[in-house]
Backbone as JSON Lines, residues from 0, in Angstrom:
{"i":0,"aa":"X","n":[1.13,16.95,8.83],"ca":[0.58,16.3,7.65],"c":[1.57,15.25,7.13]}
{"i":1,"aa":"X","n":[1.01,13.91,6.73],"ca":[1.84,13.15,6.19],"c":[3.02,13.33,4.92]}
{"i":2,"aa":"X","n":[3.82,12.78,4.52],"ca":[4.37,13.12,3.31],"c":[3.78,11.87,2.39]}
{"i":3,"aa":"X","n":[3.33,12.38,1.33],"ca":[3.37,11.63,0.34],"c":[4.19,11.99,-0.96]}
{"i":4,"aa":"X","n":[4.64,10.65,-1.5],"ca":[5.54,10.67,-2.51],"c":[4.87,10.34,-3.8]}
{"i":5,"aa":"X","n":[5.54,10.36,-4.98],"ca":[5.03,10.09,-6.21],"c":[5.45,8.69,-6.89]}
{"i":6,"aa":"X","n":[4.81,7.87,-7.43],"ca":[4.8,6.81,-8.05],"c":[6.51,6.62,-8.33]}
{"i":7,"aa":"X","n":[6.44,7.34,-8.98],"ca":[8.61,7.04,-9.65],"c":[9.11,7.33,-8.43]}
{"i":8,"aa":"X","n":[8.96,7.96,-7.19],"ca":[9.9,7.85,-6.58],"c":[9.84,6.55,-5.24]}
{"i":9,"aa":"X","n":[8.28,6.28,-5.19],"ca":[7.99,5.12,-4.99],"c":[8.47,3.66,-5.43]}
{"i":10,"aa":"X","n":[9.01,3.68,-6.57],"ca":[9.67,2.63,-7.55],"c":[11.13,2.76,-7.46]}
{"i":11,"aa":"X","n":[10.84,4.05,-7.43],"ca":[12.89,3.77,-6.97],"c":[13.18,3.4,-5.39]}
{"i":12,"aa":"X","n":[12.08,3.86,-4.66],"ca":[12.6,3.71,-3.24],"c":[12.89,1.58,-3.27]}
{"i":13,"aa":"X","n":[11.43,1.52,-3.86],"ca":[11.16,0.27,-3.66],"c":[12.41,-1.0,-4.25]}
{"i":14,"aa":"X","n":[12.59,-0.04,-5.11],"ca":[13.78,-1.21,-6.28],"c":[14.95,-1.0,-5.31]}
{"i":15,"aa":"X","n":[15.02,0.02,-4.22],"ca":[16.25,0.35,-3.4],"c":[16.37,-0.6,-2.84]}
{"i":16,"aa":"X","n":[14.93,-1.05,-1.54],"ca":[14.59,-2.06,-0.57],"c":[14.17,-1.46,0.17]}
{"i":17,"aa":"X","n":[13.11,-0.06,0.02],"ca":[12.67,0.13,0.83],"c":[11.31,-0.82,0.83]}
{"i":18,"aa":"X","n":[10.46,-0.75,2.25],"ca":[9.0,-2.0,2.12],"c":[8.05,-0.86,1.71]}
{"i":19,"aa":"X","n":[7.2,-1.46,1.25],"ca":[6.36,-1.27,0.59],"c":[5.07,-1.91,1.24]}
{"i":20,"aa":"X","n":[3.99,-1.41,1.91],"ca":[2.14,-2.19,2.75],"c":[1.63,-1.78,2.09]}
{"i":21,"aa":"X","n":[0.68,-2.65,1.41],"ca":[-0.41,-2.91,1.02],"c":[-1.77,-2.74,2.21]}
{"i":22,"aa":"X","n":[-2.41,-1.47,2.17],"ca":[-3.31,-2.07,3.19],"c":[-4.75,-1.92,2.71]}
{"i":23,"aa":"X","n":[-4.94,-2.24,1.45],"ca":[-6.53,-2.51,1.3],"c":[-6.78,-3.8,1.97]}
{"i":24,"aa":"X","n":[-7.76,-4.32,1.67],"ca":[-8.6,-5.37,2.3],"c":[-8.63,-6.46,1.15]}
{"i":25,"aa":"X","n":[-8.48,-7.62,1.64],"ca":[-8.54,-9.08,1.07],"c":[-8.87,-9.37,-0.58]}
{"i":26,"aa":"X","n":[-9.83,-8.68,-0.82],"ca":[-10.38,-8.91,-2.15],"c":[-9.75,-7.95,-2.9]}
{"i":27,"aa":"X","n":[-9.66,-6.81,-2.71],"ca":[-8.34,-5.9,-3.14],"c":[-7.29,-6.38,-3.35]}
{"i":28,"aa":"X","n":[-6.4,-6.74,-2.67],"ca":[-5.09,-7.56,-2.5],"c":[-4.9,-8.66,-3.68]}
{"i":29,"aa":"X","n":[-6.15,-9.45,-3.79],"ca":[-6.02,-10.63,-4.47],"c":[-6.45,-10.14,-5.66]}
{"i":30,"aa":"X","n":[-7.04,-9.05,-6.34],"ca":[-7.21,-8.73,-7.39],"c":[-6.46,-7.57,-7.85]}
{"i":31,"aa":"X","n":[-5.15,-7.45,-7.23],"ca":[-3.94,-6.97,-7.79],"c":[-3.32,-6.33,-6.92]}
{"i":32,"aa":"X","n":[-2.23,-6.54,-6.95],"ca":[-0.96,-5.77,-5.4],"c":[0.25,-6.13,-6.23]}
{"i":33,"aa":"X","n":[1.52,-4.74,-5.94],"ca":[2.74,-4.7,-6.69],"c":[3.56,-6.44,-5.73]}
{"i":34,"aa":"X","n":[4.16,-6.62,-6.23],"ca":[4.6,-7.97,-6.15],"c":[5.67,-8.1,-4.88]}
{"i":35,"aa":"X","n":[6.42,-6.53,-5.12],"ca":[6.98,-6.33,-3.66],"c":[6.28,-5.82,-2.1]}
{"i":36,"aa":"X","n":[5.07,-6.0,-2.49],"ca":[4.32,-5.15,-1.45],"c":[4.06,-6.2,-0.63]}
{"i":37,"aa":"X","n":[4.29,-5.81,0.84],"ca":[3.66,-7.13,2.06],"c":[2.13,-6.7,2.2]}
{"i":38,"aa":"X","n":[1.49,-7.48,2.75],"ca":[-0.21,-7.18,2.83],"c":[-0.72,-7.23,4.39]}
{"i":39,"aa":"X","n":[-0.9,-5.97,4.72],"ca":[-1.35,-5.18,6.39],"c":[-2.42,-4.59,6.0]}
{"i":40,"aa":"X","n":[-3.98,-5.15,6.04],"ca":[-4.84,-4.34,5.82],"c":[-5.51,-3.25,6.78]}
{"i":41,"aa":"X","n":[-5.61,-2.19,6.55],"ca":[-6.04,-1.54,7.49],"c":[-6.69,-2.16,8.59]}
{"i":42,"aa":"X","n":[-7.59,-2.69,8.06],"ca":[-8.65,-3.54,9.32],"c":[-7.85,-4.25,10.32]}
{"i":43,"aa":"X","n":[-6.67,-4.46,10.42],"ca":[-5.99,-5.49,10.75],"c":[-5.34,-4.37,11.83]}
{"i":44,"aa":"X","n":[-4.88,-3.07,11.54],"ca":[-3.37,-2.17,11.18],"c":[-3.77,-2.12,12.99]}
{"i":45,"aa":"X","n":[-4.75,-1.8,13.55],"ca":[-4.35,-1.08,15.08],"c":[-4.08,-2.66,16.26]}
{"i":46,"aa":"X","n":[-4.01,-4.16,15.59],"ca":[-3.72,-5.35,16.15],"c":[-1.93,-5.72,15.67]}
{"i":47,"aa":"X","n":[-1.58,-5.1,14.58],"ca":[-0.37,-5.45,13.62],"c":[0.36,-4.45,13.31]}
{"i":48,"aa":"X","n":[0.3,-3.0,14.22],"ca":[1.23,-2.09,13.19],"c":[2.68,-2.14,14.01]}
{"i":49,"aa":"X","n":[3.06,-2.85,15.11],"ca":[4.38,-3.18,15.22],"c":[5.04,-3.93,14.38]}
{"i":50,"aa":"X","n":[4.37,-4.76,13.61],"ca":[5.43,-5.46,12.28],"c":[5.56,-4.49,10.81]}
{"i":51,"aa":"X","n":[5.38,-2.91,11.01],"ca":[6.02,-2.43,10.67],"c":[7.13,-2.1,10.94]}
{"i":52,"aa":"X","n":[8.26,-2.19,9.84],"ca":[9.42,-1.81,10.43],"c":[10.23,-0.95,9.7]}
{"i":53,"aa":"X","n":[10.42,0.26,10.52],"ca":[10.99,1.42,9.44],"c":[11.76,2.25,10.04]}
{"i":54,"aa":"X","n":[12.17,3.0,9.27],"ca":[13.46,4.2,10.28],"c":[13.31,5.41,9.36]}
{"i":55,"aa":"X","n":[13.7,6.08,10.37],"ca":[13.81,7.46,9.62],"c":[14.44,7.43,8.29]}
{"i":56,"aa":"X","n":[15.63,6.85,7.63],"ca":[16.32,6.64,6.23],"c":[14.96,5.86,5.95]}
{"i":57,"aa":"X","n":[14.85,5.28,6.19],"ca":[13.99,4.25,5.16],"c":[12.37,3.94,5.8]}
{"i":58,"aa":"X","n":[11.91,5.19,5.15],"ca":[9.97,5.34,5.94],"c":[9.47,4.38,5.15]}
{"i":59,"aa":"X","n":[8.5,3.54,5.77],"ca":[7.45,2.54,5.03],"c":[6.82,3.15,4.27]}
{"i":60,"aa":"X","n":[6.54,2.76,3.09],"ca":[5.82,3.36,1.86],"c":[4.6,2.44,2.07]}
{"i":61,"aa":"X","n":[3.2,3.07,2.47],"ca":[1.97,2.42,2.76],"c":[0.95,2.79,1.43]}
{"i":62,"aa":"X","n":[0.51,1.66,0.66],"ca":[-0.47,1.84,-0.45],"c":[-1.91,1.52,-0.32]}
{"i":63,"aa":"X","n":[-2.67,2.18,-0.94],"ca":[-4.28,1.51,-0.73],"c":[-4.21,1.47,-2.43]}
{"i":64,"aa":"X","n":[-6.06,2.13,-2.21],"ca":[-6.28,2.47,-3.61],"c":[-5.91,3.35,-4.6]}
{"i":65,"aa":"X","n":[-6.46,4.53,-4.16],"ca":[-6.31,5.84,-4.58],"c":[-5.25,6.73,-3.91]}
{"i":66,"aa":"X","n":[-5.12,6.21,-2.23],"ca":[-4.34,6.83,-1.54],"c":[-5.21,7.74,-0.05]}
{"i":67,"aa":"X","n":[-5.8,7.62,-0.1],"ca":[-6.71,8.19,0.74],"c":[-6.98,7.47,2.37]}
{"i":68,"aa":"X","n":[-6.58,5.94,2.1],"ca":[-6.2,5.18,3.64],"c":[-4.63,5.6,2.91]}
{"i":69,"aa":"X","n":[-4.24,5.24,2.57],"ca":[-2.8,5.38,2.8],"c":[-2.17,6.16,3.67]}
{"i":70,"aa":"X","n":[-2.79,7.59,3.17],"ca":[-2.15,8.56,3.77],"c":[-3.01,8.56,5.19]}
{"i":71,"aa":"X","n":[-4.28,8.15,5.64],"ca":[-4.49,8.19,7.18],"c":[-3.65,7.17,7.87]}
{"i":72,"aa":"X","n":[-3.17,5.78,7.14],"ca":[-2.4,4.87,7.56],"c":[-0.95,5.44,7.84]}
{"i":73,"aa":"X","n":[-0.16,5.91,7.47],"ca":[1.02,7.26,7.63],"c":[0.94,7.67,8.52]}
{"i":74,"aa":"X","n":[-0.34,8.37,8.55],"ca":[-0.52,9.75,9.6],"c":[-0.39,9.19,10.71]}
{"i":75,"aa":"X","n":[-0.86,7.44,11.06],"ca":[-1.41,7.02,12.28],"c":[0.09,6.21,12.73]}
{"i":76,"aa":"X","n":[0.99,5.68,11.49],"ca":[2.01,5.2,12.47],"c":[3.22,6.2,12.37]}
{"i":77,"aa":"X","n":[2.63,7.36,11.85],"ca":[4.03,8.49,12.42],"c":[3.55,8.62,13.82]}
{"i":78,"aa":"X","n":[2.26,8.99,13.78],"ca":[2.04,9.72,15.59],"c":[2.72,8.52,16.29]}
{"i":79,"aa":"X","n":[2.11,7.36,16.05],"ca":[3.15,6.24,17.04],"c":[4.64,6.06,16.75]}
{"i":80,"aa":"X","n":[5.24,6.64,15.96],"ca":[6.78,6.77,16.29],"c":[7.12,6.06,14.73]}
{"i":81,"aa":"X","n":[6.3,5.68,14.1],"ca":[6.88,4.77,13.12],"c":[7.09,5.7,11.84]}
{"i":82,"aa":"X","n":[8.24,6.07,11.25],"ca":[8.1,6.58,10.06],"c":[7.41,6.15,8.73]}
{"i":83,"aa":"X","n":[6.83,6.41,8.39],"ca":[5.87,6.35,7.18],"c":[5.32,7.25,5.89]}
{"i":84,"aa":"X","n":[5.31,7.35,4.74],"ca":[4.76,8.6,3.87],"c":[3.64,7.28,2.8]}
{"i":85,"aa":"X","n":[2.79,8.19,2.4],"ca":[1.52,7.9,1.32],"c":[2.31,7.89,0.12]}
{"i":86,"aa":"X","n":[1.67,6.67,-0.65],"ca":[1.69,6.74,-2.37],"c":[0.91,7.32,-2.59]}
{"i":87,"aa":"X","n":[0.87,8.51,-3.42],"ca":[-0.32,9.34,-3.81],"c":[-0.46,8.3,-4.91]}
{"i":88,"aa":"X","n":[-2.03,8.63,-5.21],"ca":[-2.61,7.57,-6.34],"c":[-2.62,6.49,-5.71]}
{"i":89,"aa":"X","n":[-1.99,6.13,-4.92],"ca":[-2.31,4.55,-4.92],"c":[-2.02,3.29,-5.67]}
{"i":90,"aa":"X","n":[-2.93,2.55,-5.95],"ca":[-2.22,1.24,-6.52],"c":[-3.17,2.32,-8.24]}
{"i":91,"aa":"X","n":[-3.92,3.19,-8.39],"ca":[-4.3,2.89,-9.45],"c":[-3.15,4.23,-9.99]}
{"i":92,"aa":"X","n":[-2.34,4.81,-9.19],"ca":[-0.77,5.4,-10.08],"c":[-0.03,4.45,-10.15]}
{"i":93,"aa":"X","n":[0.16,3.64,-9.39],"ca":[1.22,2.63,-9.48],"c":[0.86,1.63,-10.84]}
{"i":94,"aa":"X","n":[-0.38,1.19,-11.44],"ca":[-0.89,0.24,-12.45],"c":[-0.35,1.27,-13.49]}
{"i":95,"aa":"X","n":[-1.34,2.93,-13.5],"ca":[-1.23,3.65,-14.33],"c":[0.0,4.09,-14.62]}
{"i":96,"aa":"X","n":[1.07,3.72,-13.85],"ca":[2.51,4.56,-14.46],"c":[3.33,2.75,-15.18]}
{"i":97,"aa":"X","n":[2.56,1.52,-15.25],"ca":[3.59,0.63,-15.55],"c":[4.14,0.13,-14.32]}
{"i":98,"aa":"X","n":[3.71,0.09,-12.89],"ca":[4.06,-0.89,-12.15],"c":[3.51,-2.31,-12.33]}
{"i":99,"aa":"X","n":[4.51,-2.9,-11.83],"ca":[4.08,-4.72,-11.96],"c":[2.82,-4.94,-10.75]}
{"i":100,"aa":"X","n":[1.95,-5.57,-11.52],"ca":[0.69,-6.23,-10.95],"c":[0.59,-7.72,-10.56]}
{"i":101,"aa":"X","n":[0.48,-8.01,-9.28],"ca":[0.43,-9.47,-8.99],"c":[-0.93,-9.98,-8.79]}
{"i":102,"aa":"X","n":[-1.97,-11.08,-9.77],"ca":[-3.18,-10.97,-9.58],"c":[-3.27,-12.77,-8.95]}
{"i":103,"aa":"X","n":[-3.77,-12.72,-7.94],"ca":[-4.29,-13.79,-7.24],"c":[-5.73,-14.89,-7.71]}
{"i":104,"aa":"X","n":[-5.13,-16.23,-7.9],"ca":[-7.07,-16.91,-7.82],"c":[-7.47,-16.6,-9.06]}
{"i":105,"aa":"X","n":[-6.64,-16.19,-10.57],"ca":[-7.44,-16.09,-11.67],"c":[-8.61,-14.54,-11.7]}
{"i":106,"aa":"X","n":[-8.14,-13.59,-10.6],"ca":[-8.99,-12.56,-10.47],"c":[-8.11,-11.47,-11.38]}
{"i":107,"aa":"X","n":[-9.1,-10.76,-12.48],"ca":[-8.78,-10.32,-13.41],"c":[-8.56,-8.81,-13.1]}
{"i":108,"aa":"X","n":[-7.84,-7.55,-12.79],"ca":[-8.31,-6.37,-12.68],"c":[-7.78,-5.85,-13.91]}
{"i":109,"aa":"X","n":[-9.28,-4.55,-13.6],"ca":[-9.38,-3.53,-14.63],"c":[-8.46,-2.58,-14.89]}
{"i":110,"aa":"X","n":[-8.7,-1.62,-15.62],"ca":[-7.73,-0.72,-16.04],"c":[-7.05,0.14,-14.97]}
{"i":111,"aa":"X","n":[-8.24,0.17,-13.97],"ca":[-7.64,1.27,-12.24],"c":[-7.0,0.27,-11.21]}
{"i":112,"aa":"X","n":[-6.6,-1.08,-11.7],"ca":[-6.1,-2.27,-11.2],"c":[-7.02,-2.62,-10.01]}
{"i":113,"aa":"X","n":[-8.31,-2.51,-9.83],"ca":[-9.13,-3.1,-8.79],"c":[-9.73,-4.15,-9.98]}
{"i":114,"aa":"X","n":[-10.84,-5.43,-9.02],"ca":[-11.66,-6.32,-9.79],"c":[-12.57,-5.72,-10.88]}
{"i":115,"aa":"X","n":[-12.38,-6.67,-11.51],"ca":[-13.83,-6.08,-12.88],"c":[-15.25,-6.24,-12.02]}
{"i":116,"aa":"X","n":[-16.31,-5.41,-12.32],"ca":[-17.2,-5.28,-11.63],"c":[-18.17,-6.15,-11.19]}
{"i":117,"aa":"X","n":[-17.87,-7.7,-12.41],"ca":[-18.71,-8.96,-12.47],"c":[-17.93,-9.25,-11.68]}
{"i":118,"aa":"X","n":[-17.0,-9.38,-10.95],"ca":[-16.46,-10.05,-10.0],"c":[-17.41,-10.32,-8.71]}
């Protein structure tokens, strides 16, 4: 089973230098992603998951929404050798604990840091 970590320790890894993937999908991304996060969307992940780059000290911290790709995104580049653990919560613990939000194109997100629904 993957490891997932918790928001604060996510923020400390991150303020360390550990990386940080983003792997929702396009319209996600642009309607809010932490500012240190690179953007590997799943859809992308089984053409691109060698430009992950991680080591045992320092596992890629992979984010979606809630956490639910995250942690299958983990699961899939530990079996291939790549160390990796889940943000539990996702980007909407990361909004909800006071992480920095980067919003793209004038796209506004809501309180769970995804688009407002008129979007």
């Amino acid at each position: 089973m993957v490891q997932e970590i918790s928001v604060a320790e996510a923020m400390q890894r991150v303020a360390a230098g550990s990386r940080l993937i983003d792997v929702r999908e396009q319209d996600e991304w642009v309607a809010g992603h932490a500012p240190e996060a690179s953007f590997l969307p799943m859809s992308s992940l089984q053409d691109r998951w060698t430009e992950v780059d991680a080591d045992d000290a320092d596992p890629a911290i992979i984010v979606c929404h809630s956490g639910r790709r995250s942690a299958q995104v983990a699961d899939a580049l530990e079996r291939s050798g790549v160390p990796a653990v889940s943000l539990a919560g996702g980007m909407v613990a990361w909004h909800g604990a006071g992480g920095a939000v980067v919003v793209v194109d004038g796209a506004m997100p809501d309180a769970d840091g995804e688009p407002d629904s008129d979007r």
